[in-house]
Amino acid sequence: MPYIANTDAQRAEMLAAIGVGSFEELLDGVPRATRADRFNLPDGLAEQDVMKRVRRLAGKNAVFAPGRMYAGAGIYNHYIPPVVAQLAARSEFVTAYTPYQPEVSQGLLQTIFEYQTYICELTGLDISNASTYDGAVGCADAVNIARAATKRGAAIISPNIHPHSIDVVRTYNIGWKMEIGKLPYSNSFEIDLKTLDTRLAKKDVACVVVQMPNFYGYFETGLSKLGEICKKHGTLLAVGWYPFCAPFVARPGDIGADIAFGEGQPLGIPMGFGGPALGFLACRSDLVRFLPGRLIGKTEDANGKTAYVMTLQAREQHIRRDKATSSICTNQALMALTSTIYLSSLGKQGFREVGELESAAAKYLEKELTKIRGVDNAFPGAPFFNEFTIDITETDSQALFNRLVERDFLPGVPLANFGGDWNRWLIAATEQHTKEDIDEFVRAFAEEVSK
């Protein structure tokens, strides 16, 4: 929003128009005790001094080249074609909010419709909303959809989904007070379907939530039967999803999921500390009345021409709050547009090739890293896609991490960042990593481990 300067005369004119004599009089309704007499702000600076200070602060950031960055944990290092930023930056698109008046915003409504179509194709489900804030919010919304649709008071969540998603579910649940249980496992990634079947037979569980691949990067076993068991007991299945897996494994809709959610940042959005990100959320058509946010539809106008309209908007402002299935209900219009341009620029074949390249890079990286003495795959034999977990057993792993950063590598994400062990790291690779990049990283890793 631009700063609009006003003269003293203009301020006096505006105050006169509303019938008050001064700015202080305008604030009479605000209790004096809640008003600050002054703010403790430093003196103003000239523009060039401000820029100098900003550059000095920005210089403290650690910036890694794409081929030297192996961090993932939900946010991934993909190449973004220049056309994405070029088109997304067009002035008619630059808005944090969504204009819904069909007579003035047909183009933007079409981009949201196209975004929804892409998400449905990637998840294998019928309906997508116009997006949500991020993947964690999408997870919490999925639980709320299930609660509202089934009118049941419990949810069972895999401990292997992203910790941030679990945190947001628990935050949302402060008001709903659902019983949140853990999905049982026979071993690390094999779901204990027998125990789950017995638990769901009580008919009080609204949903089961899993993630494909899970937070540690691996595919779990038992998912193909999970949908059948949930359906037998009237429990909805919500699946977190990494969209680049779509060409290679069964999508959430293909295994009987009722709801899919996930982080859309890998779809053409840069890695940014704190975002912005993009959450996607899709469901079966019979759940559409419980899907929060906006849905854009395609129709014909009075002249028979293609037209786009806002078809549904289940927002908390428009329905009773106890009926709402999200506390946000808005969307990331610019980020959804960006991901739509990204997917359009890749095309079906390009999208598949990115998935092939990142999966191949991750498998080569895992093979080479685990040749190093004291570096092991934490879950050997478990299938993974673009990310895996290593255990570092014979050196101070925190010191190792710092030494690799000093050599300009971002070597992964220690699980200590999520309350876990410093000796266990998530390592991700994408199409940004060539064989030469990986070989250089592995050599540096081996040298630092041996110190």
GROMACS .gro file of C-alpha atoms in nm:
model
  451
    1MET     CA    1   0.000   0.000   0.000
    2PRO     CA    2   0.157   0.336  -0.098
    3TYR     CA    3   0.224   0.611   0.153
    4ILE     CA    4  -0.013   0.902   0.090
    5ALA     CA    5   0.125   1.234   0.207
    6ASN     CA    6  -0.122   1.498   0.327
    7THR     CA    7  -0.069   1.865   0.398
    8ASP     CA    8  -0.180   2.032   0.721
    9ALA     CA    9  -0.461   2.198   0.526
   10GLN     CA   10  -0.582   1.864   0.390
   11ARG     CA   11  -0.578   1.709   0.739
   12ALA     CA   12  -0.780   2.003   0.873
   13GLU     CA   13  -1.027   1.963   0.588
   14MET     CA   14  -1.073   1.592   0.664
   15LEU     CA   15  -1.117   1.653   1.038
   16ALA     CA   16  -1.373   1.925   0.966
   17ALA     CA   17  -1.562   1.687   0.736
   18ILE     CA   18  -1.612   1.440   1.023
   19GLY     CA   19  -1.687   1.711   1.277
   20VAL     CA   20  -1.382   1.706   1.506
   21GLY     CA   21  -1.149   1.995   1.578
   22SER     CA   22  -0.812   1.818   1.602
   23PHE     CA   23  -0.633   1.485   1.572
   24GLU     CA   24  -0.622   1.460   1.953
   25GLU     CA   25  -1.000   1.502   1.966
   26LEU     CA   26  -1.032   1.223   1.708
   27LEU     CA   27  -0.861   0.990   1.958
   28ASP     CA   28  -1.087   1.080   2.251
   29GLY     CA   29  -1.255   0.742   2.232
   30VAL     CA   30  -0.925   0.560   2.298
   31PRO     CA   31  -0.852   0.531   2.675
   32ARG     CA   32  -0.561   0.753   2.774
   33ALA     CA   33  -0.392   0.466   2.960
   34THR     CA   34  -0.356   0.269   2.637
   35ARG     CA   35  -0.201   0.555   2.438
   36ALA     CA   36   0.174   0.614   2.411
   37ASP     CA   37   0.293   0.971   2.441
   38ARG     CA   38   0.592   0.897   2.224
   39PHE     CA   39   0.777   0.606   2.067
   40ASN     CA   40   1.136   0.521   2.147
   41LEU     CA   41   1.264   0.548   1.791
   42PRO     CA   42   1.610   0.654   1.672
   43ASP     CA   43   1.658   0.974   1.480
   44GLY     CA   44   1.586   0.963   1.109
   45LEU     CA   45   1.861   0.889   0.855
   46ALA     CA   46   1.931   1.005   0.504
   47GLU     CA   47   1.835   0.753   0.236
   48GLN     CA   48   2.195   0.667   0.149
   49ASP     CA   49   2.270   0.603   0.517
   50VAL     CA   50   1.968   0.375   0.542
   51MET     CA   51   2.086   0.181   0.237
   52LYS     CA   52   2.434   0.147   0.387
   53ARG     CA   53   2.288   0.006   0.708
   54VAL     CA   54   2.060  -0.235   0.521
   55ARG     CA   55   2.353  -0.365   0.312
   56ARG     CA   56   2.556  -0.419   0.629
   57LEU     CA   57   2.271  -0.619   0.784
   58ALA     CA   58   2.212  -0.816   0.463
   59GLY     CA   59   2.583  -0.902   0.456
   60LYS     CA   60   2.532  -1.112   0.768
   61ASN     CA   61   2.320  -1.359   0.571
   62ALA     CA   62   2.484  -1.680   0.458
   63VAL     CA   63   2.410  -1.728   0.087
   64PHE     CA   64   2.476  -2.070  -0.066
   65ALA     CA   65   2.503  -2.154  -0.435
   66PRO     CA   66   2.221  -2.389  -0.553
   67GLY     CA   67   2.460  -2.681  -0.604
   68ARG     CA   68   2.597  -2.648  -0.249
   69MET     CA   69   2.264  -2.645  -0.066
   70TYR     CA   70   2.129  -2.979   0.068
   71ALA     CA   71   1.865  -2.853   0.312
   72GLY     CA   72   1.505  -2.967   0.272
   73ALA     CA   73   1.260  -3.057   0.550
   74GLY     CA   74   0.962  -2.937   0.349
   75ILE     CA   75   1.120  -2.644   0.159
   76TYR     CA   76   1.321  -2.746  -0.148
   77ASN     CA   77   1.588  -2.601  -0.373
   78HIS     CA   78   1.436  -2.617  -0.722
   79TYR     CA   79   1.537  -2.426  -1.033
   80ILE     CA   80   1.282  -2.159  -1.125
   81PRO     CA   81   1.273  -2.054  -1.491
   82PRO     CA   82   1.302  -1.673  -1.533
   83VAL     CA   83   0.966  -1.662  -1.711
   84VAL     CA   84   0.795  -1.737  -1.378
   85ALA     CA   85   0.909  -1.419  -1.203
   86GLN     CA   86   0.870  -1.214  -1.523
   87LEU     CA   87   0.502  -1.301  -1.564
   88ALA     CA   88   0.414  -1.307  -1.194
   89ALA     CA   89   0.554  -0.954  -1.155
   90ARG     CA   90   0.312  -0.802  -1.406
   91SER     CA   91   0.143  -0.512  -1.231
   92GLU     CA   92  -0.211  -0.647  -1.273
   93PHE     CA   93  -0.112  -0.954  -1.066
   94VAL     CA   94   0.077  -0.783  -0.784
   95THR     CA   95  -0.174  -0.791  -0.505
   96ALA     CA   96  -0.165  -0.969  -0.173
   97TYR     CA   97  -0.540  -1.006  -0.194
   98THR     CA   98  -0.779  -1.153  -0.446
   99PRO     CA   99  -1.020  -0.934  -0.642
  100TYR     CA  100  -1.334  -1.141  -0.689
  101GLN     CA  101  -1.547  -0.911  -0.897
  102PRO     CA  102  -1.583  -1.118  -1.215
  103GLU     CA  103  -1.647  -0.812  -1.431
  104VAL     CA  104  -1.299  -0.674  -1.355
  105SER     CA  105  -1.082  -0.975  -1.279
  106GLN     CA  106  -1.151  -1.251  -1.533
  107GLY     CA  107  -0.779  -1.304  -1.591
  108LEU     CA  108  -0.696  -1.353  -1.225
  109LEU     CA  109  -0.997  -1.576  -1.169
  110GLN     CA  110  -0.880  -1.788  -1.462
  111THR     CA  111  -0.533  -1.827  -1.307
  112ILE     CA  112  -0.691  -1.952  -0.984
  113PHE     CA  113  -0.911  -2.193  -1.180
  114GLU     CA  114  -0.601  -2.324  -1.359
  115TYR     CA  115  -0.419  -2.356  -1.025
  116GLN     CA  116  -0.707  -2.559  -0.881
  117THR     CA  117  -0.702  -2.784  -1.188
  118TYR     CA  118  -0.328  -2.850  -1.148
  119ILE     CA  119  -0.371  -2.939  -0.779
  120CYS     CA  120  -0.653  -3.182  -0.860
  121GLU     CA  121  -0.435  -3.353  -1.123
  122LEU     CA  122  -0.136  -3.373  -0.886
  123THR     CA  123  -0.335  -3.513  -0.593
  124GLY     CA  124  -0.585  -3.732  -0.779
  125LEU     CA  125  -0.876  -3.567  -0.599
  126ASP     CA  126  -1.188  -3.389  -0.729
  127ILE     CA  127  -1.183  -3.038  -0.582
  128SER     CA  128  -0.910  -2.793  -0.480
  129ASN     CA  129  -0.957  -2.461  -0.308
  130ALA     CA  130  -0.774  -2.146  -0.418
  131SER     CA  131  -0.484  -2.229  -0.178
  132THR     CA  132  -0.407  -2.170   0.185
  133TYR     CA  133  -0.115  -2.012   0.369
  134ASP     CA  134   0.125  -2.307   0.386
  135GLY     CA  135   0.135  -2.683   0.414
  136ALA     CA  136   0.100  -2.685   0.794
  137VAL     CA  137  -0.219  -2.479   0.777
  138GLY     CA  138  -0.344  -2.715   0.505
  139CYS     CA  139  -0.293  -3.007   0.747
  140ALA     CA  140  -0.487  -2.835   1.025
  141ASP     CA  141  -0.765  -2.746   0.781
  142ALA     CA  142  -0.781  -3.111   0.672
  143VAL     CA  143  -0.840  -3.221   1.032
  144ASN     CA  144  -1.110  -2.956   1.070
  145ILE     CA  145  -1.281  -3.066   0.749
  146ALA     CA  146  -1.293  -3.421   0.887
  147ARG     CA  147  -1.425  -3.302   1.224
  148ALA     CA  148  -1.701  -3.100   1.059
  149ALA     CA  149  -1.794  -3.367   0.806
  150THR     CA  150  -1.803  -3.666   1.044
  151LYS     CA  151  -1.901  -3.482   1.365
  152ARG     CA  152  -1.651  -3.702   1.550
  153GLY     CA  153  -1.419  -3.585   1.825
  154ALA     CA  154  -1.090  -3.766   1.767
  155ALA     CA  155  -0.807  -3.761   1.512
  156ILE     CA  156  -0.517  -4.004   1.468
  157ILE     CA  157  -0.201  -3.846   1.329
  158SER     CA  158   0.119  -4.013   1.219
  159PRO     CA  159   0.419  -3.904   1.430
  160ASN     CA  160   0.613  -3.910   1.101
  161ILE     CA  161   0.444  -3.605   0.945
  162HIS     CA  162   0.619  -3.267   0.954
  163PRO     CA  163   0.647  -3.143   1.317
  164HIS     CA  164   0.524  -2.799   1.212
  165SER     CA  165   0.201  -2.953   1.082
  166ILE     CA  166   0.145  -3.131   1.414
  167ASP     CA  167   0.210  -2.802   1.598
  168VAL     CA  168  -0.049  -2.615   1.391
  169VAL     CA  169  -0.305  -2.894   1.437
  170ARG     CA  170  -0.257  -2.874   1.813
  171THR     CA  171  -0.287  -2.495   1.805
  172TYR     CA  172  -0.614  -2.509   1.611
  173ASN     CA  173  -0.734  -2.777   1.848
  174ILE     CA  174  -0.716  -2.553   2.155
  175GLY     CA  175  -1.071  -2.452   2.075
  176TRP     CA  176  -1.206  -2.774   1.929
  177LYS     CA  177  -1.058  -2.997   2.203
  178MET     CA  178  -1.044  -3.305   1.982
  179GLU     CA  179  -0.866  -3.615   2.111
  180ILE     CA  180  -0.537  -3.629   1.916
  181GLY     CA  181  -0.386  -3.979   1.902
  182LYS     CA  182  -0.079  -4.130   1.736
  183LEU     CA  183  -0.093  -4.365   1.440
  184PRO     CA  184   0.045  -4.705   1.554
  185TYR     CA  185   0.347  -4.857   1.376
  186SER     CA  186   0.484  -5.212   1.377
  187ASN     CA  187   0.832  -5.073   1.308
  188SER     CA  188   0.971  -4.739   1.191
  189PHE     CA  189   0.757  -4.694   0.879
  190GLU     CA  190   0.521  -4.995   0.872
  191ILE     CA  191   0.173  -4.896   0.985
  192ASP     CA  192   0.017  -5.139   1.236
  193LEU     CA  193  -0.307  -5.183   1.046
  194LYS     CA  194  -0.449  -5.443   1.287
  195THR     CA  195  -0.420  -5.213   1.590
  196LEU     CA  196  -0.555  -4.923   1.388
  197ASP     CA  197  -0.851  -5.130   1.267
  198THR     CA  198  -0.943  -5.208   1.629
  199ARG     CA  199  -0.913  -4.843   1.730
  200LEU     CA  200  -1.125  -4.714   1.439
  201ALA     CA  201  -1.399  -4.967   1.521
  202LYS     CA  202  -1.505  -4.737   1.806
  203LYS     CA  203  -1.642  -4.505   1.533
  204ASP     CA  204  -1.526  -4.188   1.706
  205VAL     CA  205  -1.223  -4.103   1.490
  206ALA     CA  206  -1.282  -3.828   1.235
  207CYS     CA  207  -0.961  -3.877   1.038
  208VAL     CA  208  -0.624  -4.046   1.005
  209VAL     CA  209  -0.342  -3.819   0.886
  210VAL     CA  210  -0.026  -3.946   0.713
  211GLN     CA  211   0.239  -3.793   0.487
  212MET     CA  212   0.391  -3.925   0.159
  213PRO     CA  213   0.691  -3.926   0.168
  214ASN     CA  214   0.706  -3.874   0.540
  215PHE     CA  215   0.904  -3.602   0.721
  216TYR     CA  216   1.217  -3.821   0.719
  217GLY     CA  217   1.194  -3.857   0.340
  218TYR     CA  218   1.070  -4.218   0.319
  219PHE     CA  219   0.761  -4.396   0.185
  220GLU     CA  220   0.570  -4.595   0.445
  221THR     CA  221   0.419  -4.939   0.403
  222GLY     CA  222   0.053  -5.021   0.453
  223LEU     CA  223  -0.080  -4.708   0.284
  224SER     CA  224  -0.260  -4.905   0.012
  225LYS     CA  225  -0.470  -5.082   0.280
  226LEU     CA  226  -0.506  -4.773   0.497
  227GLY     CA  227  -0.772  -4.617   0.275
  228GLU     CA  228  -0.981  -4.937   0.286
  229ILE     CA  229  -0.970  -4.958   0.666
  230CYS     CA  230  -1.061  -4.591   0.708
  231LYS     CA  231  -1.351  -4.624   0.465
  232LYS     CA  232  -1.482  -4.933   0.650
  233HIS     CA  233  -1.515  -4.732   0.970
  234GLY     CA  234  -1.636  -4.403   0.821
  235THR     CA  235  -1.305  -4.233   0.905
  236LEU     CA  236  -1.160  -3.987   0.655
  237LEU     CA  237  -0.802  -4.029   0.532
  238ALA     CA  238  -0.596  -3.709   0.494
  239VAL     CA  239  -0.262  -3.735   0.316
  240GLY     CA  240   0.025  -3.483   0.311
  241TRP     CA  241   0.186  -3.497  -0.033
  242TYR     CA  242   0.505  -3.393  -0.214
  243PRO     CA  243   0.366  -3.313  -0.561
  244PHE     CA  244   0.677  -3.411  -0.761
  245CYS     CA  245   0.603  -3.774  -0.667
  246ALA     CA  246   0.282  -3.768  -0.873
  247PRO     CA  247   0.422  -3.919  -1.197
  248PHE     CA  248   0.590  -4.208  -1.013
  249VAL     CA  249   0.374  -4.341  -0.728
  250ALA     CA  250   0.003  -4.367  -0.647
  251ARG     CA  251  -0.137  -4.023  -0.567
  252PRO     CA  252  -0.345  -3.959  -0.251
  253GLY     CA  253  -0.670  -3.999  -0.445
  254ASP     CA  254  -0.543  -4.326  -0.593
  255ILE     CA  255  -0.500  -4.486  -0.248
  256GLY     CA  256  -0.843  -4.380  -0.125
  257ALA     CA  257  -0.757  -4.051   0.045
  258ASP     CA  258  -1.048  -3.817   0.109
  259ILE     CA  259  -0.832  -3.507   0.159
  260ALA     CA  260  -0.482  -3.410   0.041
  261PHE     CA  261  -0.270  -3.122   0.160
  262GLY     CA  262   0.087  -3.009   0.122
  263GLU     CA  263   0.346  -2.739   0.083
  264GLY     CA  264   0.340  -2.570  -0.257
  265GLN     CA  265   0.675  -2.386  -0.221
  266PRO     CA  266   0.857  -2.640  -0.444
  267LEU     CA  267   0.627  -2.536  -0.730
  268GLY     CA  268   0.819  -2.229  -0.843
  269ILE     CA  269   0.851  -2.032  -0.519
  270PRO     CA  270   1.201  -1.939  -0.391
  271MET     CA  271   1.330  -2.069  -0.058
  272GLY     CA  272   1.270  -1.779   0.180
  273PHE     CA  273   1.327  -1.777   0.553
  274GLY     CA  274   0.977  -1.715   0.684
  275GLY     CA  275   0.810  -1.749   0.345
  276PRO     CA  276   0.603  -1.661   0.162
  277ALA     CA  277   0.496  -2.019   0.109
  278LEU     CA  278   0.186  -2.178  -0.038
  279GLY     CA  279  -0.042  -2.446   0.100
  280PHE     CA  280  -0.257  -2.662  -0.123
  281LEU     CA  281  -0.572  -2.841  -0.009
  282ALA     CA  282  -0.793  -3.076  -0.211
  283CYS     CA  283  -1.075  -3.318  -0.131
  284ARG     CA  284  -1.343  -3.547  -0.271
  285SER     CA  285  -1.637  -3.367  -0.430
  286ASP     CA  286  -1.883  -3.475  -0.160
  287LEU     CA  287  -1.675  -3.279   0.096
  288VAL     CA  288  -1.681  -2.955  -0.102
  289ARG     CA  289  -1.917  -2.780   0.142
  290PHE     CA  290  -1.658  -2.831   0.416
  291LEU     CA  291  -1.360  -2.706   0.210
  292PRO     CA  292  -1.253  -2.367   0.352
  293GLY     CA  293  -1.164  -2.065   0.142
  294ARG     CA  294  -1.261  -1.986  -0.213
  295LEU     CA  295  -1.339  -2.202  -0.515
  296ILE     CA  296  -1.331  -2.053  -0.862
  297GLY     CA  297  -1.552  -2.214  -1.126
  298LYS     CA  298  -1.574  -2.201  -1.505
  299THR     CA  299  -1.902  -2.126  -1.681
  300GLU     CA  300  -2.051  -1.930  -1.972
  301ASP     CA  301  -2.177  -1.573  -1.970
  302ALA     CA  302  -2.504  -1.451  -2.123
  303ASN     CA  303  -2.336  -1.438  -2.464
  304GLY     CA  304  -2.213  -1.795  -2.447
  305LYS     CA  305  -1.852  -1.698  -2.385
  306THR     CA  306  -1.627  -1.868  -2.130
  307ALA     CA  307  -1.643  -1.692  -1.793
  308TYR     CA  308  -1.491  -1.752  -1.449
  309VAL     CA  309  -1.677  -1.692  -1.125
  310MET     CA  310  -1.628  -1.742  -0.755
  311THR     CA  311  -1.844  -2.050  -0.709
  312LEU     CA  312  -1.816  -2.108  -0.334
  313GLN     CA  313  -1.657  -1.926  -0.043
  314ALA     CA  314  -1.687  -2.106   0.291
  315ARG     CA  315  -1.530  -1.824   0.492
  316GLU     CA  316  -1.563  -1.771   0.862
  317GLN     CA  317  -1.697  -1.421   0.793
  318HIS     CA  318  -1.987  -1.559   0.591
  319ILE     CA  319  -2.092  -1.860   0.795
  320ARG     CA  320  -2.138  -1.925   1.163
  321ARG     CA  321  -1.798  -1.949   1.328
  322ASP     CA  322  -1.873  -2.288   1.480
  323LYS     CA  323  -1.932  -2.413   1.125
  324ALA     CA  324  -1.599  -2.281   0.992
  325THR     CA  325  -1.328  -2.531   0.900
  326SER     CA  326  -1.039  -2.282   0.904
  327SER     CA  327  -0.945  -1.979   1.108
  328ILE     CA  328  -0.788  -1.815   0.805
  329CYS     CA  329  -0.997  -1.897   0.498
  330THR     CA  330  -0.802  -1.671   0.267
  331ASN     CA  331  -0.554  -1.774   0.000
  332GLN     CA  332  -0.206  -1.692  -0.128
  333ALA     CA  333  -0.321  -1.548  -0.459
  334LEU     CA  334   0.020  -1.433  -0.585
  335MET     CA  335   0.192  -1.756  -0.477
  336ALA     CA  336  -0.082  -1.968  -0.637
  337LEU     CA  337  -0.039  -1.767  -0.955
  338THR     CA  338   0.339  -1.818  -0.940
  339SER     CA  339   0.302  -2.194  -0.903
  340THR     CA  340   0.054  -2.200  -1.193
  341ILE     CA  341   0.303  -2.022  -1.420
  342TYR     CA  342   0.579  -2.259  -1.303
  343LEU     CA  343   0.373  -2.570  -1.378
  344SER     CA  344   0.266  -2.429  -1.714
  345SER     CA  345   0.625  -2.350  -1.810
  346LEU     CA  346   0.745  -2.703  -1.721
  347GLY     CA  347   0.463  -2.887  -1.890
  348LYS     CA  348   0.378  -3.250  -1.818
  349GLN     CA  349   0.710  -3.389  -1.951
  350GLY     CA  350   0.922  -3.121  -1.786
  351PHE     CA  351   0.753  -3.181  -1.452
  352ARG     CA  352   0.826  -3.553  -1.478
  353GLU     CA  353   1.189  -3.487  -1.572
  354VAL     CA  354   1.241  -3.265  -1.266
  355GLY     CA  355   1.112  -3.548  -1.046
  356GLU     CA  356   1.338  -3.801  -1.219
  357LEU     CA  357   1.643  -3.578  -1.180
  358GLU     CA  358   1.590  -3.497  -0.813
  359SER     CA  359   1.518  -3.858  -0.722
  360ALA     CA  360   1.828  -3.979  -0.910
  361ALA     CA  361   2.043  -3.709  -0.746
  362ALA     CA  362   1.920  -3.805  -0.398
  363LYS     CA  363   1.989  -4.175  -0.454
  364TYR     CA  364   2.341  -4.108  -0.584
  365LEU     CA  365   2.408  -3.873  -0.291
  366GLU     CA  366   2.287  -4.133  -0.038
  367LYS     CA  367   2.502  -4.404  -0.198
  368GLU     CA  368   2.817  -4.190  -0.189
  369LEU     CA  369   2.764  -4.036   0.156
  370THR     CA  370   2.706  -4.369   0.326
  371LYS     CA  371   3.042  -4.494   0.196
  372ILE     CA  372   3.200  -4.256   0.450
  373ARG     CA  373   3.294  -4.426   0.775
  374GLY     CA  374   3.057  -4.310   1.052
  375VAL     CA  375   2.782  -4.190   0.814
  376ASP     CA  376   2.484  -4.424   0.784
  377ASN     CA  377   2.136  -4.415   0.635
  378ALA     CA  378   1.916  -4.393   0.947
  379PHE     CA  379   1.654  -4.618   0.788
  380PRO     CA  380   1.846  -4.851   0.552
  381GLY     CA  381   1.634  -5.023   0.291
  382ALA     CA  382   1.337  -4.788   0.326
  383PRO     CA  383   1.244  -4.635  -0.013
  384PHE     CA  384   1.285  -4.259  -0.046
  385PHE     CA  385   1.236  -4.000  -0.320
  386ASN     CA  386   1.436  -3.675  -0.293
  387GLU     CA  387   1.534  -3.675   0.075
  388PHE     CA  388   1.672  -3.918   0.332
  389THR     CA  389   1.804  -3.922   0.689
  390ILE     CA  390   2.159  -3.993   0.797
  391ASP     CA  391   2.312  -4.081   1.132
  392ILE     CA  392   2.658  -3.941   1.209
  393THR     CA  393   2.822  -4.166   1.465
  394GLU     CA  394   3.195  -4.108   1.488
  395THR     CA  395   3.246  -3.732   1.512
  396ASP     CA  396   3.101  -3.423   1.678
  397SER     CA  397   2.816  -3.365   1.433
  398GLN     CA  398   2.749  -3.005   1.541
  399ALA     CA  399   3.115  -2.914   1.481
  400LEU     CA  400   3.100  -3.103   1.150
  401PHE     CA  401   2.796  -2.901   1.043
  402ASN     CA  402   2.971  -2.573   1.125
  403ARG     CA  403   3.288  -2.672   0.937
  404LEU     CA  404   3.088  -2.760   0.625
  405VAL     CA  405   2.907  -2.426   0.645
  406GLU     CA  406   3.247  -2.255   0.663
  407ARG     CA  407   3.329  -2.435   0.337
  408ASP     CA  408   3.014  -2.280   0.181
  409PHE     CA  409   2.793  -2.589   0.200
  410LEU     CA  410   2.450  -2.601   0.362
  411PRO     CA  411   2.486  -2.969   0.444
  412GLY     CA  412   2.131  -3.057   0.549
  413VAL     CA  413   1.892  -2.999   0.836
  414PRO     CA  414   1.990  -3.142   1.178
  415LEU     CA  415   1.688  -3.285   1.357
  416ALA     CA  416   1.804  -3.086   1.661
  417ASN     CA  417   1.609  -2.803   1.494
  418PHE     CA  418   1.293  -3.004   1.561
  419GLY     CA  419   1.370  -3.124   1.912
  420GLY     CA  420   1.565  -3.427   1.790
  421ASP     CA  421   1.926  -3.538   1.792
  422TRP     CA  422   2.222  -3.339   1.654
  423ASN     CA  423   2.361  -3.665   1.519
  424ARG     CA  424   2.067  -3.716   1.280
  425TRP     CA  425   2.031  -3.494   0.968
  426LEU     CA  426   1.782  -3.466   0.683
  427ILE     CA  427   1.962  -3.446   0.347
  428ALA     CA  428   1.782  -3.342   0.027
  429ALA     CA  429   1.885  -3.319  -0.338
  430THR     CA  430   1.708  -3.176  -0.639
  431GLU     CA  431   1.768  -3.120  -1.009
  432GLN     CA  432   1.997  -2.832  -0.903
  433HIS     CA  433   2.265  -3.084  -0.800
  434THR     CA  434   2.488  -3.225  -1.071
  435LYS     CA  435   2.710  -3.530  -1.024
  436GLU     CA  436   3.008  -3.294  -0.995
  437ASP     CA  437   2.831  -3.093  -0.723
  438ILE     CA  438   2.755  -3.407  -0.525
  439ASP     CA  439   3.106  -3.548  -0.565
  440GLU     CA  440   3.257  -3.221  -0.436
  441PHE     CA  441   3.018  -3.220  -0.139
  442VAL     CA  442   3.093  -3.582  -0.052
  443ARG     CA  443   3.470  -3.518  -0.070
  444ALA     CA  444   3.435  -3.220   0.165
  445PHE     CA  445   3.209  -3.423   0.395
  446ALA     CA  446   3.459  -3.709   0.413
  447GLU     CA  447   3.749  -3.472   0.481
  448GLU     CA  448   3.565  -3.301   0.765
  449VAL     CA  449   3.440  -3.624   0.921
  450SER     CA  450   3.797  -3.754   0.940
  451LYS     CA  451   3.922  -3.452   1.138
   0.00000   0.00000   0.00000
